[in-house]
Amino acid sequence: MNTEKIFTPRNTVIFSMICIAALFRLIPLEYRMANFTPVGAIALFGGAFITNKKYAILLPLSVMFISDIILQITGQHGFHMLMPWVYGSFVLITLLGRFVQKLQRGYSSVVLTMVAPLFSSIIFFFISNFGVWVNGDVHTGLSLAQCYIDGIPFYKGTVLGDVFFTMLLFTSFSIIKWRYPMVAVN
């Protein structure tokens, strides 16, 4: 029987931070750069700090799904045919966050916190653009290359969003743990 507590101060803070970050995804595209969103950072952060692997994966995906519903209701781009590819990439990014947390015991957390969002951006870029190719009409090597070339203008926003929001989430959580030591305990 699993006796793990779900509603600890630490988990409540992590959940709250993820929900607050997700609100930035709801900012209409005309007020932000394309792909400058916190979702990659949310997946990394959830993977790094939610100790239960199942919840580490489910929480970011749930927040993503709820924000997709809100985006759809408000007339923005919520649901689309690339969702399985996008959500799949966020599962991998969450697992990357878990890996980063294990590595942080022996390396500088600042370096890992800067490198991880770059890897998460690469994961998202390759998987989502591969999904565009799979959902397209022509399936040649040239058309796959064209999907990746067409995705380059959006990559800048992905990288900037992942780096900015990862630094914001990881740094904020470190400050909260320092200020409120009870949050550091699982």
Coordinates of C-alpha atoms in Angstrom, one line a residue:
M1 CA 0.0 0.0 0.0
N2 CA 1.3 3.4 -1.0
T3 CA 1.4 5.7 2.1
E4 CA 3.1 8.7 0.3
K5 CA 1.5 12.0 1.3
I6 CA 0.4 14.0 -1.7
F7 CA -0.6 17.3 0.0
T8 CA 2.6 18.3 1.7
P9 CA 3.7 21.9 1.9
R10 CA 6.4 21.1 -0.7
N11 CA 3.9 19.6 -3.2
T12 CA 1.4 22.4 -2.6
V13 CA 4.1 25.0 -3.5
I14 CA 5.2 23.0 -6.6
F15 CA 1.6 22.7 -7.8
S16 CA 0.9 26.4 -7.2
M17 CA 4.0 27.4 -9.0
I18 CA 3.2 25.2 -12.0
C19 CA -0.4 26.6 -12.2
I20 CA 0.8 30.2 -11.9
A21 CA 3.4 29.6 -14.7
A22 CA 0.7 28.0 -16.9
L23 CA -1.3 31.3 -16.8
F24 CA 1.5 32.8 -19.0
R25 CA 0.5 30.3 -21.7
L26 CA -2.9 32.0 -21.9
I27 CA -1.5 35.3 -23.0
P28 CA -2.7 35.8 -26.5
L29 CA -0.1 35.4 -29.3
E30 CA -0.4 39.0 -30.3
Y31 CA 1.1 40.0 -27.0
R32 CA 4.1 37.6 -26.9
M33 CA 6.6 35.9 -29.2
A34 CA 5.4 32.6 -30.9
N35 CA 6.2 29.6 -28.7
F36 CA 7.4 31.8 -25.8
T37 CA 5.5 29.8 -23.2
P38 CA 6.3 28.1 -19.9
V39 CA 5.2 24.6 -20.8
G40 CA 8.7 23.1 -21.4
A41 CA 9.9 24.7 -18.1
I42 CA 6.8 23.3 -16.4
A43 CA 7.7 19.8 -17.6
L44 CA 11.3 20.2 -16.5
F45 CA 10.4 21.6 -13.1
G46 CA 7.7 19.0 -12.5
G47 CA 10.2 16.2 -13.4
A48 CA 12.9 17.7 -11.3
F49 CA 10.9 18.3 -8.1
I50 CA 7.9 16.1 -8.0
T51 CA 9.2 12.9 -6.4
N52 CA 6.5 10.6 -7.5
K53 CA 7.2 9.7 -11.2
K54 CA 3.5 9.2 -12.1
Y55 CA 2.6 12.6 -10.6
A56 CA 5.7 14.3 -12.2
I57 CA 4.3 13.3 -15.6
L58 CA 0.6 13.7 -14.9
L59 CA 0.7 17.2 -13.3
P60 CA 2.4 19.0 -16.2
L61 CA 0.2 17.2 -18.8
S62 CA -2.9 18.0 -16.8
V63 CA -2.0 21.7 -16.6
M64 CA -1.3 21.6 -20.3
F65 CA -4.6 20.0 -21.1
I66 CA -6.6 22.4 -18.9
S67 CA -4.9 25.4 -20.5
D68 CA -5.6 23.8 -23.9
I69 CA -9.3 23.7 -22.9
I70 CA -9.2 27.4 -21.9
L71 CA -7.4 28.4 -25.1
Q72 CA -10.0 26.5 -27.1
I73 CA -12.9 28.1 -25.3
T74 CA -11.4 31.6 -25.7
G75 CA -11.0 31.2 -29.4
Q76 CA -7.3 30.7 -29.4
H77 CA -5.3 27.7 -30.7
G78 CA -6.1 25.0 -28.0
F79 CA -6.7 21.6 -29.6
H80 CA -4.9 20.6 -32.8
M81 CA -3.8 17.5 -34.6
L82 CA -0.2 17.7 -33.2
M83 CA -1.3 17.3 -29.6
P84 CA 0.0 13.7 -29.3
W85 CA 3.4 14.8 -30.5
V86 CA 3.4 17.9 -28.3
Y87 CA 2.3 16.0 -25.2
G88 CA 4.7 13.1 -26.0
S89 CA 7.6 15.6 -26.1
F90 CA 6.5 17.0 -22.7
V91 CA 6.6 13.5 -21.2
L92 CA 10.2 13.2 -22.4
I93 CA 11.0 16.6 -21.1
T94 CA 9.6 15.6 -17.7
L95 CA 11.8 12.6 -17.7
L96 CA 14.8 14.9 -18.6
G97 CA 13.8 17.0 -15.5
R98 CA 14.0 13.8 -13.4
F99 CA 17.4 13.0 -14.8
V100 CA 18.6 16.6 -14.2
Q101 CA 17.5 16.3 -10.5
K102 CA 19.6 13.1 -10.1
L103 CA 22.6 14.8 -11.7
Q104 CA 22.4 17.9 -9.5
R105 CA 23.8 16.1 -6.6
G106 CA 27.3 16.2 -8.1
Y107 CA 27.3 19.1 -10.4
S108 CA 26.5 22.8 -10.4
S109 CA 22.7 23.3 -10.4
V110 CA 23.2 26.6 -12.3
V111 CA 24.9 24.9 -15.2
L112 CA 22.3 22.1 -15.3
T113 CA 19.4 24.6 -15.1
M114 CA 20.8 26.4 -18.1
V115 CA 21.6 23.3 -20.2
A116 CA 18.4 21.4 -19.5
P117 CA 16.0 23.9 -21.2
L118 CA 18.2 23.9 -24.3
F119 CA 17.9 20.1 -24.5
S120 CA 14.1 20.4 -23.8
S121 CA 13.8 22.9 -26.7
I122 CA 15.7 20.5 -29.0
I123 CA 13.4 17.6 -27.9
F124 CA 10.3 19.7 -28.6
F125 CA 11.6 21.0 -31.9
F126 CA 12.4 17.6 -33.3
I127 CA 9.3 15.8 -32.1
S128 CA 6.8 18.5 -32.9
N129 CA 8.2 19.1 -36.4
F130 CA 8.3 15.3 -37.1
G131 CA 4.6 15.3 -36.1
V132 CA 4.0 18.0 -38.7
W133 CA 5.7 15.8 -41.3
V134 CA 3.7 12.7 -40.3
N135 CA 0.4 14.6 -40.5
G136 CA 1.4 16.1 -43.9
D137 CA 0.6 14.8 -47.4
V138 CA 4.1 14.1 -48.7
H139 CA 6.4 11.8 -46.9
T140 CA 9.9 12.1 -48.4
G141 CA 13.2 13.0 -46.9
L142 CA 13.0 16.4 -48.6
S143 CA 9.6 17.1 -47.1
L144 CA 10.9 16.1 -43.6
A145 CA 13.8 18.5 -44.1
Q146 CA 11.4 21.2 -45.1
C147 CA 9.3 20.7 -42.0
Y148 CA 12.4 21.3 -39.9
I149 CA 13.4 24.3 -41.9
D150 CA 9.9 25.8 -41.6
G151 CA 10.1 25.3 -37.8
I152 CA 13.3 27.3 -37.3
P153 CA 11.5 30.7 -36.9
F154 CA 9.5 29.2 -34.0
Y155 CA 12.5 27.7 -32.3
K156 CA 13.8 31.0 -31.1
G157 CA 10.6 31.5 -29.0
T158 CA 10.8 28.0 -27.7
V159 CA 14.4 28.4 -26.5
L160 CA 13.8 31.8 -25.0
G161 CA 10.6 30.6 -23.2
D162 CA 12.2 27.4 -21.9
V163 CA 15.3 29.2 -20.6
F164 CA 13.4 32.2 -19.1
F165 CA 10.7 30.1 -17.4
T166 CA 13.1 27.4 -16.2
M167 CA 15.3 30.0 -14.6
L168 CA 12.2 31.6 -13.0
L169 CA 10.8 28.4 -11.7
F170 CA 14.0 26.8 -10.4
T171 CA 15.3 30.0 -8.9
S172 CA 12.0 30.9 -7.3
F173 CA 11.7 27.4 -5.8
S174 CA 15.3 27.6 -4.4
I175 CA 14.4 30.9 -2.8
I176 CA 11.2 29.6 -1.3
K177 CA 13.0 26.5 0.1
W178 CA 15.7 28.8 1.6
R179 CA 13.1 31.1 3.1
Y180 CA 10.7 28.4 4.2
P181 CA 12.8 25.2 5.1
M182 CA 9.6 23.1 5.6
V183 CA 9.1 23.3 1.8
A184 CA 12.4 21.6 1.2
V185 CA 11.1 18.4 3.0
N186 CA 9.2 15.8 1.0

